[in-house]
Every structure is written in structure tokens, then in C-alpha cells.
PDB file of C-alpha atoms and ligand atoms in Angstrom:
ATOM      1  CA  MET A 148      85.212-104.168  34.263  1.00  0.00           C
ATOM      2  CA  PRO A 149      88.189-104.898  32.037  1.00  0.00           C
ATOM      3  CA  ASP A 150      87.535-107.701  29.599  1.00  0.00           C
ATOM      4  CA  SER A 151      89.733-110.641  30.598  1.00  0.00           C
ATOM      5  CA  ARG A 152      89.625-111.954  27.011  1.00  0.00           C
ATOM      6  CA  ARG A 153      91.552-108.894  25.915  1.00  0.00           C
ATOM      7  CA  PRO A 154      95.232-109.700  26.211  1.00  0.00           C
ATOM      8  CA  ARG A 155      96.314-106.080  26.004  1.00  0.00           C
ATOM      9  CA  ARG A 156      94.816-103.288  28.053  1.00  0.00           C
ATOM     10  CA  SER A 157      95.221 -99.775  26.620  1.00  0.00           C
ATOM     11  CA  LEU A 158      97.766 -97.500  28.258  1.00  0.00           C
ATOM     12  CA  VAL A 159      97.962 -93.729  27.951  1.00  0.00           C
ATOM     13  CA  ALA A 160     101.018 -92.189  29.592  1.00  0.00           C
ATOM     14  CA  GLY A 161     101.662 -88.478  30.039  1.00  0.00           C
ATOM     15  CA  ASN A 162     105.333 -87.533  29.948  1.00  0.00           C
ATOM     16  CA  TRP A 163     105.758 -84.146  31.600  1.00  0.00           C
ATOM     17  CA  LYS A 164     109.476 -84.046  30.711  1.00  0.00           C
ATOM     18  CA  MET A 165     111.156 -81.226  32.699  1.00  0.00           C
ATOM     19  CA  ASN A 166     107.885 -79.448  33.408  1.00  0.00           C
ATOM     20  CA  ASP A 167     105.765 -79.390  36.529  1.00  0.00           C
ATOM     21  CA  PRO A 168     102.230 -78.104  36.190  1.00  0.00           C
ATOM     22  CA  GLY A 169     101.726 -78.708  39.963  1.00  0.00           C
ATOM     23  CA  ALA A 170     101.489 -82.413  40.639  1.00  0.00           C
ATOM     24  CA  ALA A 171      98.931 -82.487  43.450  1.00  0.00           C
ATOM     25  CA  GLY A 172      96.421 -80.200  41.732  1.00  0.00           C
ATOM     26  CA  TYR A 173      96.938 -81.793  38.342  1.00  0.00           C
ATOM     27  CA  VAL A 174      96.438 -85.373  39.527  1.00  0.00           C
ATOM     28  CA  ALA A 175      93.341 -84.465  41.555  1.00  0.00           C
ATOM     29  CA  ASP A 176      91.907 -82.651  38.523  1.00  0.00           C
ATOM     30  CA  LEU A 177      92.665 -85.566  36.186  1.00  0.00           C
ATOM     31  CA  ALA A 178      91.218 -88.110  38.645  1.00  0.00           C
ATOM     32  CA  GLY A 179      87.990 -86.094  38.762  1.00  0.00           C
ATOM     33  CA  ARG A 180      87.774 -86.029  34.969  1.00  0.00           C
ATOM     34  CA  LEU A 181      88.358 -89.796  34.806  1.00  0.00           C
ATOM     35  CA  GLY A 182      85.585 -90.373  37.323  1.00  0.00           C
ATOM     36  CA  ASN A 183      87.727 -91.201  40.370  1.00  0.00           C
ATOM     37  CA  ARG A 184      87.485 -94.887  39.545  1.00  0.00           C
ATOM     38  CA  SER A 185      89.866 -97.624  40.598  1.00  0.00           C
ATOM     39  CA  ARG A 186      92.303 -98.963  38.029  1.00  0.00           C
ATOM     40  CA  ASN A 187      90.161-102.040  37.434  1.00  0.00           C
ATOM     41  CA  ALA A 188      87.062 -99.954  36.835  1.00  0.00           C
ATOM     42  CA  GLN A 189      88.825 -97.754  34.277  1.00  0.00           C
ATOM     43  CA  GLU A 190      88.832 -98.710  30.626  1.00  0.00           C
ATOM     44  CA  ALA A 191      92.502 -97.877  30.096  1.00  0.00           C
ATOM     45  CA  ASP A 192      95.616 -97.698  32.236  1.00  0.00           C
ATOM     46  CA  VAL A 193      96.565 -94.074  32.841  1.00  0.00           C
ATOM     47  CA  TRP A 194     100.077 -93.047  33.806  1.00  0.00           C
ATOM     48  CA  VAL A 195     101.362 -89.653  34.816  1.00  0.00           C
ATOM     49  CA  CYS A 196     105.151 -89.290  34.519  1.00  0.00           C
ATOM     50  CA  PRO A 197     106.387 -86.187  36.356  1.00  0.00           C
ATOM     51  CA  PRO A 198     109.986 -85.149  37.075  1.00  0.00           C
ATOM     52  CA  PHE A 199     111.599 -86.876  40.098  1.00  0.00           C
ATOM     53  CA  THR A 200     110.881 -83.926  42.402  1.00  0.00           C
ATOM     54  CA  ALA A 201     107.120 -84.196  41.862  1.00  0.00           C
ATOM     55  CA  LEU A 202     106.788 -87.992  42.125  1.00  0.00           C
ATOM     56  CA  ALA A 203     105.934 -88.122  45.831  1.00  0.00           C
ATOM     57  CA  ASP A 204     103.218 -85.466  45.536  1.00  0.00           C
ATOM     58  CA  ALA A 205     101.811 -87.179  42.466  1.00  0.00           C
ATOM     59  CA  VAL A 206     101.703 -90.594  44.196  1.00  0.00           C
ATOM     60  CA  SER A 207      99.923 -89.192  47.216  1.00  0.00           C
ATOM     61  CA  ALA A 208      97.424 -87.252  45.099  1.00  0.00           C
ATOM     62  CA  ALA A 209      96.741 -90.359  42.977  1.00  0.00           C
ATOM     63  CA  GLY A 210      95.693 -92.362  46.058  1.00  0.00           C
ATOM     64  CA  ASN A 211      93.150 -94.979  44.969  1.00  0.00           C
ATOM     65  CA  SER A 212      92.129 -93.059  41.855  1.00  0.00           C
ATOM     66  CA  GLY A 213      93.530 -95.680  39.487  1.00  0.00           C
ATOM     67  CA  ILE A 214      96.054 -93.218  38.054  1.00  0.00           C
ATOM     68  CA  GLU A 215      99.541 -94.694  38.208  1.00  0.00           C
ATOM     69  CA  ILE A 216     102.676 -92.643  38.597  1.00  0.00           C
ATOM     70  CA  ALA A 217     105.827 -93.375  36.617  1.00  0.00           C
ATOM     71  CA  ALA A 218     109.326 -91.887  36.425  1.00  0.00           C
ATOM     72  CA  GLN A 219     111.141 -90.690  33.308  1.00  0.00           C
ATOM     73  CA  ASN A 220     114.454 -92.446  33.968  1.00  0.00           C
ATOM     74  CA  MET A 221     116.333 -94.549  36.543  1.00  0.00           C
ATOM     75  CA  HIS A 222     119.765 -96.073  37.120  1.00  0.00           C
ATOM     76  CA  ALA A 223     120.337 -99.817  36.713  1.00  0.00           C
ATOM     77  CA  GLU A 224     122.122-100.301  40.060  1.00  0.00           C
ATOM     78  CA  HIS A 225     120.276-100.476  43.382  1.00  0.00           C
ATOM     79  CA  SER A 226     122.560 -98.031  45.164  1.00  0.00           C
ATOM     80  CA  GLY A 227     126.141 -96.832  45.135  1.00  0.00           C
ATOM     81  CA  ALA A 228     128.449 -94.061  43.995  1.00  0.00           C
ATOM     82  CA  PHE A 229     126.324 -92.703  41.134  1.00  0.00           C
ATOM     83  CA  THR A 230     125.962 -89.016  41.886  1.00  0.00           C
ATOM     84  CA  GLY A 231     122.705 -87.537  40.689  1.00  0.00           C
ATOM     85  CA  GLU A 232     121.051 -90.869  39.935  1.00  0.00           C
ATOM     86  CA  VAL A 233     117.921 -92.570  41.297  1.00  0.00           C
ATOM     87  CA  SER A 234     117.430 -96.367  41.461  1.00  0.00           C
ATOM     88  CA  ALA A 235     114.441 -98.593  40.761  1.00  0.00           C
ATOM     89  CA  PRO A 236     113.993 -99.623  44.438  1.00  0.00           C
ATOM     90  CA  MET A 237     113.992 -95.934  45.408  1.00  0.00           C
ATOM     91  CA  LEU A 238     111.168 -95.360  42.955  1.00  0.00           C
ATOM     92  CA  THR A 239     109.091 -98.343  44.093  1.00  0.00           C
ATOM     93  CA  ALA A 240     109.582 -97.252  47.714  1.00  0.00           C
ATOM     94  CA  LEU A 241     107.856 -93.984  46.762  1.00  0.00           C
ATOM     95  CA  GLY A 242     104.905 -95.851  45.252  1.00  0.00           C
ATOM     96  CA  VAL A 243     105.992 -95.343  41.652  1.00  0.00           C
ATOM     97  CA  SER A 244     104.827 -98.158  39.360  1.00  0.00           C
ATOM     98  CA  GLY A 245     106.542 -97.577  36.031  1.00  0.00           C
ATOM     99  CA  VAL A 246     109.418 -95.878  34.268  1.00  0.00           C
ATOM    100  CA  ILE A 247     110.054 -94.439  30.808  1.00  0.00           C
ATOM    101  CA  LEU A 248     113.356 -95.741  29.456  1.00  0.00           C
ATOM    102  CA  GLY A 249     115.315 -94.715  26.386  1.00  0.00           C
ATOM    103  CA  HIS A 250     113.317 -91.630  25.486  1.00  0.00           C
ATOM    104  CA  SER A 251     114.908 -90.039  22.418  1.00  0.00           C
ATOM    105  CA  GLU A 252     115.670 -86.852  24.355  1.00  0.00           C
ATOM    106  CA  ARG A 253     117.724 -88.915  26.791  1.00  0.00           C
ATOM    107  CA  ARG A 254     119.396 -90.808  23.961  1.00  0.00           C
ATOM    108  CA  GLU A 255     120.132 -87.762  21.795  1.00  0.00           C
ATOM    109  CA  LEU A 256     120.728 -85.002  24.352  1.00  0.00           C
ATOM    110  CA  LEU A 257     121.829 -86.790  27.505  1.00  0.00           C
ATOM    111  CA  GLY A 258     124.046 -89.627  26.321  1.00  0.00           C
ATOM    112  CA  GLU A 259     121.751 -92.572  27.075  1.00  0.00           C
ATOM    113  CA  THR A 260     123.284 -95.641  25.417  1.00  0.00           C
ATOM    114  CA  ASP A 261     121.879 -98.990  24.347  1.00  0.00           C
ATOM    115  CA  ASP A 262     124.297-100.640  26.795  1.00  0.00           C
ATOM    116  CA  ALA A 263     122.860 -98.618  29.664  1.00  0.00           C
ATOM    117  CA  LEU A 264     119.344 -99.515  28.570  1.00  0.00           C
ATOM    118  CA  ALA A 265     120.214-103.205  28.343  1.00  0.00           C
ATOM    119  CA  ALA A 266     121.017-102.996  32.059  1.00  0.00           C
ATOM    120  CA  LYS A 267     118.101-100.740  33.005  1.00  0.00           C
ATOM    121  CA  LEU A 268     115.331-102.873  31.470  1.00  0.00           C
ATOM    122  CA  PRO A 269     115.933-106.004  33.605  1.00  0.00           C
ATOM    123  CA  ALA A 270     116.648-103.861  36.656  1.00  0.00           C
ATOM    124  CA  ALA A 271     113.278-102.132  36.320  1.00  0.00           C
ATOM    125  CA  LEU A 272     111.472-105.466  35.895  1.00  0.00           C
ATOM    126  CA  ALA A 273     113.298-107.041  38.840  1.00  0.00           C
ATOM    127  CA  SER A 274     112.076-104.202  41.060  1.00  0.00           C
ATOM    128  CA  GLY A 275     108.496-104.482  39.839  1.00  0.00           C
ATOM    129  CA  LEU A 276     108.508-101.331  37.698  1.00  0.00           C
ATOM    130  CA  VAL A 277     106.767-101.571  34.330  1.00  0.00           C
ATOM    131  CA  PRO A 278     109.132-100.065  31.758  1.00  0.00           C
ATOM    132  CA  ILE A 279     108.066 -98.150  28.652  1.00  0.00           C
ATOM    133  CA  LEU A 280     110.961 -98.584  26.227  1.00  0.00           C
ATOM    134  CA  CYS A 281     111.010 -95.798  23.608  1.00  0.00           C
ATOM    135  CA  VAL A 282     112.307 -96.538  20.126  1.00  0.00           C
ATOM    136  CA  GLY A 283     112.157 -94.572  16.889  1.00  0.00           C
ATOM    137  CA  GLU A 284     113.958 -93.176  13.905  1.00  0.00           C
ATOM    138  CA  THR A 285     115.201 -89.697  13.009  1.00  0.00           C
ATOM    139  CA  GLU A 286     113.888 -87.888   9.950  1.00  0.00           C
ATOM    140  CA  ALA A 287     117.124 -88.658   8.075  1.00  0.00           C
ATOM    141  CA  GLU A 288     116.880 -92.352   8.947  1.00  0.00           C
ATOM    142  CA  ARG A 289     113.320 -92.469   7.628  1.00  0.00           C
ATOM    143  CA  GLU A 290     114.263 -90.623   4.421  1.00  0.00           C
ATOM    144  CA  ASP A 291     117.172 -93.003   3.859  1.00  0.00           C
ATOM    145  CA  GLY A 292     114.926 -96.045   4.265  1.00  0.00           C
ATOM    146  CA  ASN A 293     116.543 -97.019   7.561  1.00  0.00           C
ATOM    147  CA  THR A 294     113.513 -96.975   9.852  1.00  0.00           C
ATOM    148  CA  GLU A 295     113.305-100.753  10.237  1.00  0.00           C
ATOM    149  CA  ARG A 296     117.055-101.102  10.687  1.00  0.00           C
ATOM    150  CA  LYS A 297     116.946 -98.547  13.538  1.00  0.00           C
ATOM    151  CA  LEU A 298     113.982-100.198  15.241  1.00  0.00           C
ATOM    152  CA  ARG A 299     115.581-103.640  14.953  1.00  0.00           C
ATOM    153  CA  HIS A 300     118.864-102.380  16.369  1.00  0.00           C
ATOM    154  CA  GLN A 301     117.263-100.613  19.340  1.00  0.00           C
ATOM    155  CA  LEU A 302     114.961-103.487  20.260  1.00  0.00           C
ATOM    156  CA  GLU A 303     117.677-106.119  19.977  1.00  0.00           C
ATOM    157  CA  ALA A 304     120.237-104.120  21.930  1.00  0.00           C
ATOM    158  CA  ASP A 305     117.946-102.756  24.631  1.00  0.00           C
ATOM    159  CA  LEU A 306     115.969-105.953  25.314  1.00  0.00           C
ATOM    160  CA  LYS A 307     118.857-108.389  25.100  1.00  0.00           C
ATOM    161  CA  ARG A 308     118.774-109.215  28.831  1.00  0.00           C
ATOM    162  CA  VAL A 309     114.987-109.459  29.074  1.00  0.00           C
ATOM    163  CA  SER A 310     113.737-113.062  28.968  1.00  0.00           C
ATOM    164  CA  GLY A 311     110.690-114.257  27.027  1.00  0.00           C
ATOM    165  CA  ARG A 312     108.963-114.774  30.363  1.00  0.00           C
ATOM    166  CA  GLN A 313     109.488-111.105  31.276  1.00  0.00           C
ATOM    167  CA  LEU A 314     108.732-109.691  27.834  1.00  0.00           C
ATOM    168  CA  PRO A 315     104.940-109.283  28.312  1.00  0.00           C
ATOM    169  CA  GLU A 316     105.654-106.828  31.155  1.00  0.00           C
ATOM    170  CA  VAL A 317     107.555-104.492  28.842  1.00  0.00           C
ATOM    171  CA  VAL A 318     105.710-101.706  27.045  1.00  0.00           C
ATOM    172  CA  VAL A 319     107.259-100.394  23.825  1.00  0.00           C
ATOM    173  CA  ALA A 320     106.592 -96.857  22.584  1.00  0.00           C
ATOM    174  CA  TYR A 321     107.199 -96.223  18.903  1.00  0.00           C
ATOM    175  CA  GLU A 322     108.190 -92.565  18.818  1.00  0.00           C
ATOM    176  CA  PRO A 323     109.463 -91.252  15.480  1.00  0.00           C
ATOM    177  CA  ILE A 324     111.897 -88.563  16.588  1.00  0.00           C
ATOM    178  CA  TRP A 325     110.774 -86.177  13.861  1.00  0.00           C
ATOM    179  CA  ALA A 326     107.251 -86.237  15.321  1.00  0.00           C
ATOM    180  CA  ILE A 327     108.204 -85.394  18.919  1.00  0.00           C
ATOM    181  CA  GLY A 328     107.287 -81.879  19.973  1.00  0.00           C
ATOM    182  CA  THR A 329     107.072 -80.790  16.330  1.00  0.00           C
ATOM    183  CA  GLY A 330     103.322 -80.894  15.737  1.00  0.00           C
ATOM    184  CA  LYS A 331     103.965 -83.474  12.982  1.00  0.00           C
ATOM    185  CA  THR A 332     102.483 -86.898  13.556  1.00  0.00           C
ATOM    186  CA  ALA A 333     103.315 -90.040  11.656  1.00  0.00           C
ATOM    187  CA  THR A 334     100.584 -90.952   9.186  1.00  0.00           C
ATOM    188  CA  ALA A 335      98.257 -93.787  10.078  1.00  0.00           C
ATOM    189  CA  GLN A 336     100.062 -96.018   7.585  1.00  0.00           C
ATOM    190  CA  GLN A 337     103.552 -95.128   8.873  1.00  0.00           C
ATOM    191  CA  THR A 338     102.452 -95.772  12.442  1.00  0.00           C
ATOM    192  CA  GLN A 339     100.721 -99.028  11.632  1.00  0.00           C
ATOM    193  CA  ASP A 340     103.706-100.261   9.603  1.00  0.00           C
ATOM    194  CA  ALA A 341     106.198 -99.422  12.354  1.00  0.00           C
ATOM    195  CA  ILE A 342     104.097-100.902  15.129  1.00  0.00           C
ATOM    196  CA  SER A 343     103.448-104.145  13.301  1.00  0.00           C
ATOM    197  CA  PHE A 344     107.156-104.335  12.464  1.00  0.00           C
ATOM    198  CA  VAL A 345     107.988-103.924  16.170  1.00  0.00           C
ATOM    199  CA  ARG A 346     105.544-106.697  17.034  1.00  0.00           C
ATOM    200  CA  SER A 347     107.054-108.996  14.393  1.00  0.00           C
ATOM    201  CA  LEU A 348     110.524-108.426  15.883  1.00  0.00           C
ATOM    202  CA  LEU A 349     109.214-109.285  19.340  1.00  0.00           C
ATOM    203  CA  ALA A 350     107.449-112.349  17.902  1.00  0.00           C
ATOM    204  CA  ALA A 351     110.717-113.583  16.444  1.00  0.00           C
ATOM    205  CA  ARG A 352     112.025-113.700  20.027  1.00  0.00           C
ATOM    206  CA  ASP A 353     108.932-115.177  21.639  1.00  0.00           C
ATOM    207  CA  ALA A 354     105.701-115.489  19.669  1.00  0.00           C
ATOM    208  CA  ALA A 355     103.359-115.934  22.630  1.00  0.00           C
ATOM    209  CA  ALA A 356     104.920-113.114  24.655  1.00  0.00           C
ATOM    210  CA  ALA A 357     104.784-110.751  21.681  1.00  0.00           C
ATOM    211  CA  THR A 358     100.999-110.970  21.530  1.00  0.00           C
ATOM    212  CA  GLN A 359     100.890-109.547  25.053  1.00  0.00           C
ATOM    213  CA  VAL A 360     103.339-106.652  24.702  1.00  0.00           C
ATOM    214  CA  ARG A 361     101.649-103.280  24.579  1.00  0.00           C
ATOM    215  CA  ILE A 362     102.948-101.028  21.824  1.00  0.00           C
ATOM    216  CA  LEU A 363     102.191 -97.320  22.078  1.00  0.00           C
ATOM    217  CA  TYR A 364     102.591 -94.473  19.625  1.00  0.00           C
ATOM    218  CA  GLY A 365     104.182 -91.189  20.696  1.00  0.00           C
ATOM    219  CA  GLY A 366     104.857 -87.938  18.866  1.00  0.00           C
ATOM    220  CA  SER A 367     102.589 -84.874  18.900  1.00  0.00           C
ATOM    221  CA  VAL A 368      99.511 -86.797  20.081  1.00  0.00           C
ATOM    222  CA  ASN A 369      96.769 -84.389  21.124  1.00  0.00           C
ATOM    223  CA  ALA A 370      93.034 -84.313  21.734  1.00  0.00           C
ATOM    224  CA  ASP A 371      92.357 -83.645  18.044  1.00  0.00           C
ATOM    225  CA  ASN A 372      94.370 -86.479  16.502  1.00  0.00           C
ATOM    226  CA  ALA A 373      94.170 -89.117  19.263  1.00  0.00           C
ATOM    227  CA  ALA A 374      90.997 -90.828  18.075  1.00  0.00           C
ATOM    228  CA  GLU A 375      92.361 -91.467  14.585  1.00  0.00           C
ATOM    229  CA  LEU A 376      95.752 -92.704  15.806  1.00  0.00           C
ATOM    230  CA  LEU A 377      94.367 -94.838  18.592  1.00  0.00           C
ATOM    231  CA  ALA A 378      91.897 -96.565  16.261  1.00  0.00           C
ATOM    232  CA  LEU A 379      94.750 -98.214  14.335  1.00  0.00           C
ATOM    233  CA  PRO A 380      94.471-101.995  14.626  1.00  0.00           C
ATOM    234  CA  ASP A 381      97.747-102.796  16.356  1.00  0.00           C
ATOM    235  CA  ILE A 382      98.214 -99.769  18.628  1.00  0.00           C
ATOM    236  CA  ASP A 383      97.687-100.133  22.363  1.00  0.00           C
ATOM    237  CA  GLY A 384      97.810 -96.539  23.514  1.00  0.00           C
ATOM    238  CA  ALA A 385      99.871 -93.375  23.479  1.00  0.00           C
ATOM    239  CA  LEU A 386     102.855 -91.723  25.102  1.00  0.00           C
ATOM    240  CA  VAL A 387     101.914 -88.062  25.229  1.00  0.00           C
ATOM    241  CA  GLY A 388     104.297 -85.170  25.867  1.00  0.00           C
ATOM    242  CA  GLY A 389     103.139 -81.558  25.496  1.00  0.00           C
ATOM    243  CA  ALA A 390      99.419 -82.277  25.414  1.00  0.00           C
ATOM    244  CA  SER A 391      99.615 -84.179  28.706  1.00  0.00           C
ATOM    245  CA  LEU A 392     100.446 -80.980  30.617  1.00  0.00           C
ATOM    246  CA  ASP A 393      96.784 -79.981  30.377  1.00  0.00           C
ATOM    247  CA  PRO A 394      94.642 -82.450  32.379  1.00  0.00           C
ATOM    248  CA  GLY A 395      91.541 -81.650  30.298  1.00  0.00           C
ATOM    249  CA  GLN A 396      93.267 -82.453  27.025  1.00  0.00           C
ATOM    250  CA  PHE A 397      94.975 -85.511  28.521  1.00  0.00           C
ATOM    251  CA  ALA A 398      91.623 -86.862  29.760  1.00  0.00           C
ATOM    252  CA  GLN A 399      90.233 -86.524  26.235  1.00  0.00           C
ATOM    253  CA  ILE A 400      93.151 -88.569  24.886  1.00  0.00           C
ATOM    254  CA  VAL A 401      92.500 -91.231  27.542  1.00  0.00           C
ATOM    255  CA  ALA A 402      88.842 -91.331  26.469  1.00  0.00           C
ATOM    256  CA  ALA A 403      89.935 -91.883  22.858  1.00  0.00           C
ATOM    257  CA  ALA A 404      92.034 -94.908  23.827  1.00  0.00           C
ATOM    258  CA  GLY A 405      89.210 -97.328  24.631  1.00  0.00           C
ATOM    259  CA  PRO A 406      89.662-100.547  26.570  1.00  0.00           C
ATOM    260  CA  GLY A 407      92.234-102.422  24.509  1.00  0.00           C
ATOM    261  CA  ARG A 408      92.482-105.428  22.235  1.00  0.00           C
TER     262      ARG A 408
HETATM  263  P1  PGA B1692     105.100 -84.764  22.313  1.00  0.00           P
HETATM  264  O1  PGA B1692     106.157 -85.686  23.067  1.00  0.00           O
HETATM  265  O2  PGA B1692     103.746 -85.381  22.528  1.00  0.00           O
HETATM  266  O3  PGA B1692     105.236 -83.408  22.948  1.00  0.00           O
HETATM  267  O4  PGA B1692     105.476 -84.763  20.873  1.00  0.00           O
HETATM  268  C1  PGA B1692     106.036 -87.086  23.030  1.00  0.00           C
HETATM  269  C2  PGA B1692     107.155 -87.702  23.803  1.00  0.00           C
HETATM  270  O5  PGA B1692     108.239 -87.133  23.837  1.00  0.00           O
HETATM  271  O6  PGA B1692     106.983 -88.773  24.401  1.00  0.00           O
END
């Protein structure tokens, strides 16, 4: 049983990006490896985040396994003339329970702006989707000593319409852009420093809420490095890209996460 004294339950989310390893087979395989236990019986929350086209299959394969299915993006409006977009109520109607917002690939390659994210965060929460907000610096920003400035800017701009009451529902993923898909991970010290800085920024907004916000690390997490990263004192889980495409490796990362803090 989850320990009710722990304010933050671990979360490991697998971001498939624009890949589909076969949602139904994958989710059934992963559920078997995790013991086919309900969410409450599992030590950590486990999310699978497929492309839109595989969400329905993933939800139906997840059934009562405790695995939750999340999307990789959404539009802030409920409906309307937004060709090619998908809204939060459309996702919840499918049985989707969360959404990744502000991934660096969307920001850098697909024109996602802080203004758009400032609208998407409250829209996700209002529909009952748990958002994972991704923040992180480029290699040049880190080398120039601008990591904290970037994190402060993104968190202030993207969360500006989220109230203190809603803040505990938000998950933040610290994803240094130079570590995504590169095989480079941030060092333990870099990760710890960034994550505690993120928590201090959240605490400046609402100290009580900040103790409940889950902060994940993302960037080249795999079965070999997960245990070391996930043992850091202030980290609440991982957002996993490439390594999540293999259910065996992803299950090992989940096992490394432990129950939470
Ligand atoms: P990666 O991706 O694990 O393949 O580096 C992480 C992410 O983009 O969230």
C-alpha cells in the first residue's frame, strides 16, 4: 500500500514521442512485468505516453493494471476551429489521465510558446488531466551560467495562471536539453541543484504546495543509470524517452524509482 505519510508518490513516465512500438502488446507486456497490480498496490505511478493515434488502444490495454495513459500535447481550447489539434476534454473522454506539456522538442522544433503553455496548464487541470510541465536549459545556456535564469523564466511564464491550490497537481520535469536523446545525463550534482532550485521557485509562490509538487528528471535515463539518478534526495521520478520504448527496460526503471518521499 502507498504510504500516506509520503506527500509525493514517485512517477515514471515513458514518452514514446513519434514512435509506436504497438500499444496494445506493449502495455500488456509492461503490465505483466509490473505484476498486474492496481495503481494503489503499485509502489510508483507509471505513465505511458503514446502518440495520439495509439491512445485508445493503450487505454483499453491498460484496463485496471494501474498503468495510466497520458498524451504528449493538447490544445488549450475545448473545441473550435483549430485544425489538427486535440483538446483536454477529448483526451479525458478517451480515458487519458495526463499530458506532457512544453517538451523541449515542441518548444524548439514545433513553435510551442510560453504564452500557449500558460493557457494549456490551467486548461489541462480544469479537465482533470495531470500535466507534466517540461523545463530545461540548452547546452549554451548552461555554459553561459544561465541555467537558473532559464528555469525561472519558464516556470514563471508557464505557471502564471495556475493557482497555489492547483499547484500540487502539476508535475514538473527538469530536462536539460543537452541530455535529451544524446546519451549524456546530467551529473547527480547538476540534477540535484536544478531540482532543488525548481522547488525553491515553487516555494516562493506557495510554500505548502511546493512540498507536494513532484519533480522528475528527464534526459537519457535508462536501466543502467536510473538507480543512481532516482536515489537523489529531491527527485520524484523520471520522464523517459528512448529507453521507454522497450517494456523490459522501462519496467527496470520503474523498479528503480521506489515508492516516493
Ligand atoms: P530521452 O528523452 O530519454 O530519449 O533522452 C527524454 C525526453 O525527451 O523526455
